[in-house]
Short mmCIF file of C-alpha atoms and ligand atoms in Angstrom, two decimals:
data_model
loop_
_atom_site.label_atom_id
_atom_site.label_comp_id
_atom_site.label_asym_id
_atom_site.label_seq_id
_atom_site.Cartn_x
_atom_site.Cartn_y
_atom_site.Cartn_z
CA UNK A 12 -103.01 44.08 4.95
CA UNK A 13 -106.69 45.04 5.07
CA UNK A 14 -107.40 48.27 3.14
CA UNK A 15 -106.70 51.30 5.24
CA UNK A 16 -110.32 52.43 4.99
CA UNK A 17 -111.46 49.08 6.43
CA UNK A 18 -109.20 49.53 9.43
CA UNK A 19 -110.33 53.08 10.11
CA UNK A 20 -112.90 53.83 12.66
CA UNK A 21 -115.97 54.96 10.56
CA UNK A 22 -116.38 58.43 12.14
CA UNK A 23 -112.68 59.07 11.41
CA UNK A 24 -113.02 57.97 7.85
CA UNK A 25 -115.81 60.51 7.42
CA UNK A 26 -114.06 63.26 9.38
CA UNK A 27 -113.68 66.75 7.96
CA UNK A 28 -110.74 68.06 9.94
CA UNK A 29 -110.59 71.49 11.59
CA UNK A 30 -108.92 73.89 9.24
CA UNK A 31 -106.81 76.39 11.11
CA UNK A 32 -105.92 79.76 9.84
CA UNK A 33 -102.32 78.66 9.50
CA UNK A 34 -103.37 75.60 7.53
CA UNK A 35 -105.44 77.45 4.95
CA UNK A 36 -102.60 79.85 4.19
CA UNK A 37 -99.90 78.10 2.33
CA UNK A 38 -97.98 80.72 0.33
CA UNK A 39 -94.60 81.77 1.56
CA UNK A 40 -94.46 85.43 0.57
CA UNK A 41 -96.87 86.85 3.10
CA UNK A 42 -95.65 89.31 5.70
CA UNK A 43 -98.86 90.70 7.21
CA UNK A 44 -100.75 88.13 9.23
CA UNK A 45 -104.29 89.18 10.25
CA UNK A 46 -105.94 85.77 9.86
CA UNK A 47 -105.71 84.10 13.38
CA UNK A 48 -106.97 86.71 15.85
CA UNK A 49 -103.58 86.84 17.54
CA UNK A 50 -102.17 89.75 19.55
CA UNK A 51 -99.48 91.43 17.37
CA UNK A 52 -97.26 92.15 20.42
CA UNK A 53 -95.02 89.89 22.53
CA UNK A 54 -93.09 88.23 19.62
CA UNK A 55 -92.36 85.39 19.04
CA UNK A 56 -94.84 83.94 21.56
CA UNK A 57 -97.81 85.92 20.09
CA UNK A 58 -98.11 83.68 16.97
CA UNK A 59 -99.53 80.21 16.70
CA UNK A 60 -96.83 77.64 16.04
CA UNK A 61 -96.58 75.82 12.64
CA UNK A 62 -99.34 73.12 12.91
CA UNK A 63 -97.41 70.77 10.60
CA UNK A 64 -93.99 71.44 12.08
CA UNK A 65 -92.38 71.69 8.65
CA UNK A 66 -89.00 72.98 9.62
CA UNK A 67 -88.55 70.46 12.43
CA UNK A 68 -89.63 67.56 10.16
CA UNK A 69 -87.13 68.57 7.61
CA UNK A 70 -84.33 68.22 10.13
CA UNK A 71 -85.78 65.02 11.65
CA UNK A 72 -86.12 63.63 8.15
CA UNK A 73 -82.32 64.10 7.68
CA UNK A 74 -81.32 62.72 10.98
CA UNK A 75 -83.72 59.83 11.10
CA UNK A 76 -83.62 59.08 7.35
CA UNK A 77 -87.34 58.99 6.97
CA UNK A 78 -89.21 60.96 4.28
CA UNK A 79 -91.17 63.98 5.70
CA UNK A 80 -94.55 62.58 4.47
CA UNK A 81 -93.91 59.55 6.63
CA UNK A 82 -93.48 61.49 9.93
CA UNK A 83 -96.07 62.33 12.51
CA UNK A 84 -95.07 64.47 15.57
CA UNK A 85 -96.87 64.26 18.86
CA UNK A 86 -96.79 65.56 22.44
CA UNK A 87 -94.60 62.60 23.40
CA UNK A 88 -95.00 59.10 21.97
CA UNK A 89 -97.91 58.86 24.29
CA UNK A 90 -99.98 61.11 21.94
CA UNK A 91 -99.26 58.85 18.99
CA UNK A 92 -100.14 55.79 21.08
CA UNK A 93 -103.51 57.28 22.03
CA UNK A 94 -104.19 58.59 18.49
CA UNK A 95 -103.61 55.16 16.99
CA UNK A 96 -106.52 53.90 19.23
CA UNK A 97 -108.77 56.81 18.38
CA UNK A 98 -108.15 56.47 14.60
CA UNK A 99 -108.21 52.71 14.23
CA UNK A 100 -110.25 51.05 16.94
CA UNK A 101 -113.97 50.97 17.63
CA UNK A 102 -114.76 51.27 21.37
CA UNK A 103 -116.58 48.30 22.78
CA UNK A 104 -115.99 46.30 19.58
CA UNK A 105 -112.39 46.03 18.53
CA UNK A 106 -109.35 44.58 20.43
CA UNK A 107 -105.57 44.92 20.39
CA UNK A 108 -102.90 42.32 21.13
CA UNK A 109 -99.68 43.13 22.88
CA UNK A 110 -96.56 41.46 24.34
CA UNK A 111 -96.56 41.06 28.13
CA UNK A 112 -94.75 42.50 30.03
CA UNK A 113 -94.26 45.71 28.17
CA UNK A 114 -94.68 49.50 28.32
CA UNK A 115 -97.80 50.31 30.36
CA UNK A 116 -99.27 53.04 28.15
CA UNK A 117 -100.56 50.59 25.54
CA UNK A 118 -102.92 49.10 28.13
CA UNK A 119 -103.80 52.44 29.78
CA UNK A 120 -104.82 53.89 26.40
CA UNK A 121 -106.80 50.70 25.56
CA UNK A 122 -108.76 51.17 28.84
CA UNK A 123 -109.31 54.84 28.22
CA UNK A 124 -110.71 54.15 24.73
CA UNK A 125 -112.72 51.09 25.92
CA UNK A 126 -110.80 48.68 23.79
CA UNK A 127 -110.21 45.09 24.84
CA UNK A 128 -106.48 44.56 25.57
CA UNK A 129 -105.11 41.06 24.97
CA UNK A 130 -101.69 40.52 26.64
CA UNK A 131 -99.55 37.57 25.33
CA UNK A 132 -96.73 36.48 27.65
CA UNK A 133 -93.21 36.42 26.31
CA UNK A 134 -91.35 33.07 26.07
CA UNK A 135 -88.49 32.00 28.36
CA UNK A 136 -85.66 34.49 28.18
CA UNK A 137 -88.30 37.20 27.43
CA UNK A 138 -88.29 36.06 23.77
CA UNK A 139 -90.97 37.13 21.29
CA UNK A 140 -93.09 34.29 19.89
CA UNK A 141 -94.90 35.41 16.73
CA UNK A 142 -97.09 32.42 16.62
CA UNK A 143 -98.50 33.10 20.06
CA UNK A 144 -99.24 36.71 19.14
CA UNK A 145 -101.02 35.83 15.95
CA UNK A 146 -103.04 33.16 17.80
CA UNK A 147 -104.45 35.78 20.11
CA UNK A 148 -105.88 37.78 17.14
CA UNK A 149 -109.44 37.53 15.73
CA UNK A 150 -111.23 39.51 13.01
CA UNK A 151 -111.69 42.43 15.38
CA UNK A 152 -108.01 42.74 16.19
CA UNK A 153 -106.79 46.07 14.74
CA UNK A 154 -103.35 46.63 16.27
CA UNK A 155 -100.47 44.48 17.62
CA UNK A 156 -98.11 46.26 20.06
CA UNK A 157 -94.41 45.26 20.04
CA UNK A 158 -91.70 47.20 21.89
CA UNK A 159 -88.11 46.47 20.88
CA UNK A 160 -85.83 46.98 22.79
CA UNK A 161 -88.58 46.12 25.26
CA UNK A 162 -89.41 47.99 28.44
CA UNK A 163 -89.03 46.73 31.23
CA UNK A 164 -87.12 43.63 30.08
CA UNK A 165 -84.47 45.59 28.18
CA UNK A 166 -83.88 43.01 25.36
CA UNK A 167 -84.40 43.40 21.66
CA UNK A 168 -86.39 40.81 19.73
CA UNK A 169 -85.25 38.90 16.68
CA UNK A 170 -85.80 40.86 13.52
CA UNK A 171 -87.21 37.78 11.66
CA UNK A 172 -89.62 36.99 14.53
CA UNK A 173 -91.08 40.55 14.30
CA UNK A 174 -91.25 40.13 10.51
CA UNK A 175 -93.37 36.98 11.00
CA UNK A 176 -95.85 39.05 13.01
CA UNK A 177 -95.94 41.76 10.40
CA UNK A 178 -96.42 39.29 7.50
CA UNK A 179 -99.01 37.13 9.49
CA UNK A 180 -101.34 40.01 10.44
CA UNK A 181 -103.72 42.08 8.28
CA UNK A 182 -103.95 45.09 10.71
CA UNK A 183 -101.41 47.47 12.02
CA UNK A 184 -98.19 46.34 13.80
CA UNK A 185 -96.84 49.08 16.07
CA UNK A 186 -93.16 48.76 16.83
CA UNK A 187 -92.02 51.01 19.58
CA UNK A 188 -88.32 51.83 19.03
CA UNK A 189 -88.00 54.29 21.98
CA UNK A 190 -84.64 52.76 22.92
CA UNK A 191 -83.23 51.88 19.41
CA UNK A 192 -80.48 54.48 19.80
CA UNK A 193 -78.89 52.28 22.38
CA UNK A 194 -79.18 49.13 20.30
CA UNK A 195 -77.17 47.83 17.39
CA UNK A 196 -80.22 46.08 15.80
CA UNK A 197 -81.37 47.31 12.49
CA UNK A 198 -84.39 49.66 13.25
CA UNK A 199 -87.71 48.98 11.53
CA UNK A 200 -87.83 52.74 11.01
CA UNK A 201 -85.61 52.18 7.96
CA UNK A 202 -87.89 49.52 6.60
CA UNK A 203 -91.06 51.53 6.20
CA UNK A 204 -91.05 51.13 2.39
CA UNK A 205 -91.06 47.33 2.74
CA UNK A 206 -93.93 47.03 5.17
CA UNK A 207 -97.01 49.20 4.58
CA UNK A 208 -98.79 47.98 7.82
CA UNK A 209 -96.15 49.07 10.39
CA UNK A 210 -96.09 52.12 12.57
CA UNK A 211 -92.67 52.79 14.19
CA UNK A 212 -92.49 54.97 17.32
CA UNK A 213 -89.50 57.07 18.39
CA UNK A 214 -89.19 59.66 21.04
CA UNK A 215 -86.86 62.59 22.07
CA UNK A 216 -87.31 61.47 25.73
CA UNK A 217 -84.52 58.89 26.00
CA UNK A 218 -81.23 59.01 24.02
CA UNK A 219 -81.89 62.62 22.89
CA UNK A 220 -82.16 63.80 26.55
CA UNK A 221 -85.41 65.81 26.00
CA UNK A 222 -88.03 64.18 28.17
CA UNK A 223 -89.14 67.59 29.38
CA UNK A 224 -90.07 69.05 26.01
CA UNK A 225 -92.51 66.18 25.15
CA UNK A 226 -91.77 65.20 21.51
CA UNK A 227 -92.59 61.91 20.12
CA UNK A 228 -92.61 60.59 16.55
CA UNK A 229 -94.58 58.00 14.57
CA UNK A 230 -93.20 56.81 11.24
CA UNK A 231 -95.56 55.04 8.80
CA UNK A 232 -97.02 55.11 5.37
CA UNK A 233 -98.13 58.59 4.16
CA UNK A 234 -101.71 57.36 4.27
CA UNK A 235 -101.58 56.47 7.87
CA UNK A 236 -99.70 59.70 8.72
CA UNK A 237 -102.35 61.73 6.97
CA UNK A 238 -105.07 60.13 9.12
CA UNK A 239 -103.15 60.89 12.35
CA UNK A 240 -102.59 64.48 11.25
CA UNK A 241 -106.34 64.83 10.59
CA UNK A 242 -107.23 63.76 14.14
CA UNK A 243 -104.52 65.51 16.28
CA UNK A 244 -105.01 68.86 17.97
CA UNK A 245 -104.20 71.53 15.38
CA UNK A 246 -101.27 73.05 17.28
CA UNK A 247 -100.14 69.96 19.25
CA UNK A 248 -96.42 70.83 19.23
CA UNK A 249 -95.76 74.25 20.89
CA UNK A 250 -93.15 76.68 19.69
CA UNK A 251 -90.68 76.05 22.56
CA UNK A 252 -90.63 72.42 21.87
CA UNK A 253 -90.17 72.88 18.18
CA UNK A 254 -87.31 75.27 18.70
CA UNK A 255 -85.45 73.18 21.26
CA UNK A 256 -85.89 70.05 19.21
CA UNK A 257 -84.32 71.80 16.25
CA UNK A 258 -81.44 72.82 18.41
CA UNK A 259 -80.71 69.43 19.78
CA UNK A 260 -81.01 67.81 16.39
CA UNK A 261 -78.24 70.10 15.17
CA UNK A 262 -76.13 68.78 18.06
CA UNK A 263 -76.48 65.12 17.21
CA UNK A 264 -72.75 64.73 17.79
CA UNK A 265 -73.25 65.52 21.41
CA UNK A 266 -76.06 63.03 21.61
CA UNK A 267 -73.86 60.27 20.13
CA UNK A 268 -71.33 61.02 22.82
CA UNK A 269 -73.93 60.73 25.56
CA UNK A 270 -75.06 57.44 24.15
CA UNK A 271 -71.50 56.09 24.10
CA UNK A 272 -70.96 57.19 27.74
CA UNK A 273 -74.25 55.56 28.82
CA UNK A 274 -73.36 52.31 27.05
CA UNK A 275 -69.93 52.18 28.83
CA UNK A 276 -71.65 52.87 32.16
CA UNK A 277 -74.24 50.20 31.41
CA UNK A 278 -71.66 47.49 31.05
CA UNK A 279 -69.89 48.54 34.22
CA UNK A 280 -73.21 48.63 36.16
CA UNK A 281 -74.30 45.18 34.80
CA UNK A 282 -70.93 43.67 35.83
CA UNK A 283 -71.09 45.27 39.30
CA UNK A 284 -74.71 44.09 39.83
CA UNK A 285 -73.76 40.51 38.89
CA UNK A 286 -71.31 40.56 41.83
CA UNK A 287 -73.86 41.70 44.46
CA UNK A 288 -74.89 38.81 46.74
CA UNK A 289 -78.52 40.14 46.78
CA UNK A 290 -78.68 40.12 42.95
CA UNK A 291 -79.73 36.76 41.47
CA UNK A 292 -79.65 37.65 37.79
CA UNK A 293 -79.08 40.52 35.41
CA UNK A 294 -81.00 40.20 32.18
CA UNK A 295 -79.38 41.05 28.84
CA UNK A 296 -80.13 44.67 27.79
CA UNK A 297 -80.14 46.59 24.68
CA UNK A 298 -81.41 49.85 26.25
CA UNK A 299 -80.32 52.58 28.78
CA UNK A 300 -81.55 50.51 31.68
CA UNK A 301 -81.41 46.92 32.79
CA UNK A 302 -83.65 44.56 34.70
CA UNK A 303 -82.18 42.67 37.67
CA UNK A 304 -83.69 39.90 39.67
CA UNK A 305 -82.98 40.43 43.42
CA UNK A 306 -83.58 38.28 46.38
CA UNK A 307 -86.19 40.67 47.77
CA UNK A 308 -87.02 43.52 45.40
CA UNK A 309 -89.49 45.21 47.66
CA UNK A 310 -87.18 45.34 50.64
CA UNK A 311 -84.23 46.62 48.53
CA UNK A 312 -86.51 49.22 46.83
CA UNK A 313 -87.72 50.49 50.32
CA UNK A 314 -84.14 50.65 51.57
CA UNK A 315 -83.00 52.68 48.56
CA UNK A 316 -85.89 55.04 48.87
CA UNK A 317 -84.84 55.67 52.52
CA UNK A 318 -81.44 56.65 51.06
CA UNK A 319 -83.03 58.96 48.53
CA UNK A 320 -82.36 56.69 45.51
CA UNK A 321 -85.26 55.76 43.32
CA UNK A 322 -85.32 52.79 41.05
CA UNK A 323 -88.29 51.11 39.41
CA UNK A 324 -89.77 48.21 41.35
CA UNK A 325 -91.31 45.82 38.79
CA UNK A 326 -91.97 42.95 41.18
CA UNK A 327 -95.80 42.97 40.53
CA UNK A 328 -95.31 42.90 36.72
CA UNK A 329 -95.89 39.60 34.90
CA UNK A 330 -92.68 37.48 34.58
CA UNK A 331 -90.76 40.15 36.63
CA UNK A 332 -91.18 38.78 40.10
CA UNK A 333 -88.51 40.39 42.44
CA UNK A 334 -87.18 42.50 39.59
CA UNK A 335 -85.89 46.01 39.78
CA UNK A 336 -85.40 48.16 36.65
CA UNK A 337 -82.38 50.34 36.95
CA UNK A 338 -81.82 53.33 34.67
CA UNK A 339 -78.23 54.18 33.78
CA UNK A 340 -77.45 57.65 35.28
CA UNK A 341 -74.32 59.68 35.58
CA UNK A 342 -71.19 57.95 36.83
CA UNK A 343 -71.60 59.42 40.32
CA UNK A 344 -75.30 58.56 40.47
CA UNK A 345 -74.44 54.98 39.52
CA UNK A 346 -71.72 54.81 42.06
CA UNK A 347 -74.08 56.10 44.77
CA UNK A 348 -76.48 53.26 43.92
CA UNK A 349 -73.73 50.68 43.98
CA UNK A 350 -72.25 51.69 47.31
CA UNK A 351 -75.67 51.75 48.91
CA UNK A 352 -76.33 48.24 47.58
CA UNK A 353 -72.91 47.07 48.71
CA UNK A 354 -73.80 48.21 52.27
CA UNK A 355 -77.14 46.37 52.06
CA UNK A 356 -76.28 43.02 50.56
C1 PLP B 429 -90.11 56.09 27.72
C2 PLP B 429 -90.90 55.39 26.68
C3 PLP B 429 -91.59 56.08 25.71
C4 PLP B 429 -91.51 57.58 25.66
O1 PLP B 429 -92.72 58.24 25.74
P1 PLP B 429 -92.78 59.80 25.54
O2 PLP B 429 -94.28 60.09 25.69
O3 PLP B 429 -92.28 60.02 24.12
O4 PLP B 429 -91.93 60.44 26.56
C5 PLP B 429 -92.26 55.43 24.65
N1 PLP B 429 -92.26 54.10 24.65
C6 PLP B 429 -91.57 53.35 25.59
C7 PLP B 429 -91.61 51.83 25.46
C8 PLP B 429 -90.97 54.03 26.58
O5 PLP B 429 -90.25 53.25 27.51
#
């Protein structure tokens, strides 16, 4: 790996971060706070939230088995994705490489930050090809984006193929594990100590059932995490989000139950889709959704919308012609989708 300081955008390397009132105070015995120009009334919403989210990180560290100094928290994973561009890529000069098809935000954030985006098609069976990804890199490539289990294809990539990418590249490899709770693959989140050039993304939006509160995580070396903390908005995670996340983390038993139910429903849905005459193929999935090739995705999508059922039409995405992406819902939602399709096909 290149030295971190060689990967950093020069202005970020030189940045003196904003020092908030809550940052400068670090003792724990204070009881009178007259340092942040807050209104003393309307507790608890009158006070700025903890800018470093220490209590929440302590709990996350326990549940995710990642040391606190390796955790960054963002307003959804989307904040972490954007921050990685802002910290490590020079607009108009650098480029990033990513698998194709994959999650759309990697490209949108590249466009916003004026960074060249180099998509590399997956192999047959939506398999990852390390060699192809590495071939697309040059000396200005700063980040390689991998998502496993991948969205929208649903499959996980071979661990050793991802390792080939990590070992063959001298910049950052971001591995988005948003769906890893639904997969039995060993997560890279637990291999941070082995690979200093990876950033692993997690989110509360999927298995943890908290898409509304906007909480995403990046796990990486303490050096990378320090840079991200320097660039983020000082109070990027609000009090309500920190509180609700703490609550749900203490209910991880409930979350495990949801995941088991979703996985059972997933196998029921995949079998049922395979029997639909209008379904040509269901692709293997390791996530809480599956991709299905239909005989006419647009027509079926339109028909379902008419019935008040929304799925994701991926027909215009590379390698996904005539594909619909189906999220696993509750049993009754899933049944409603199935009976609508049985009427149609
Ligand atoms: C849904 C999803 C996310 C979650 O993003 P948040 O901003 O945390 O809600 C991240 N990555 C992928 C690949 C996703 O599909």
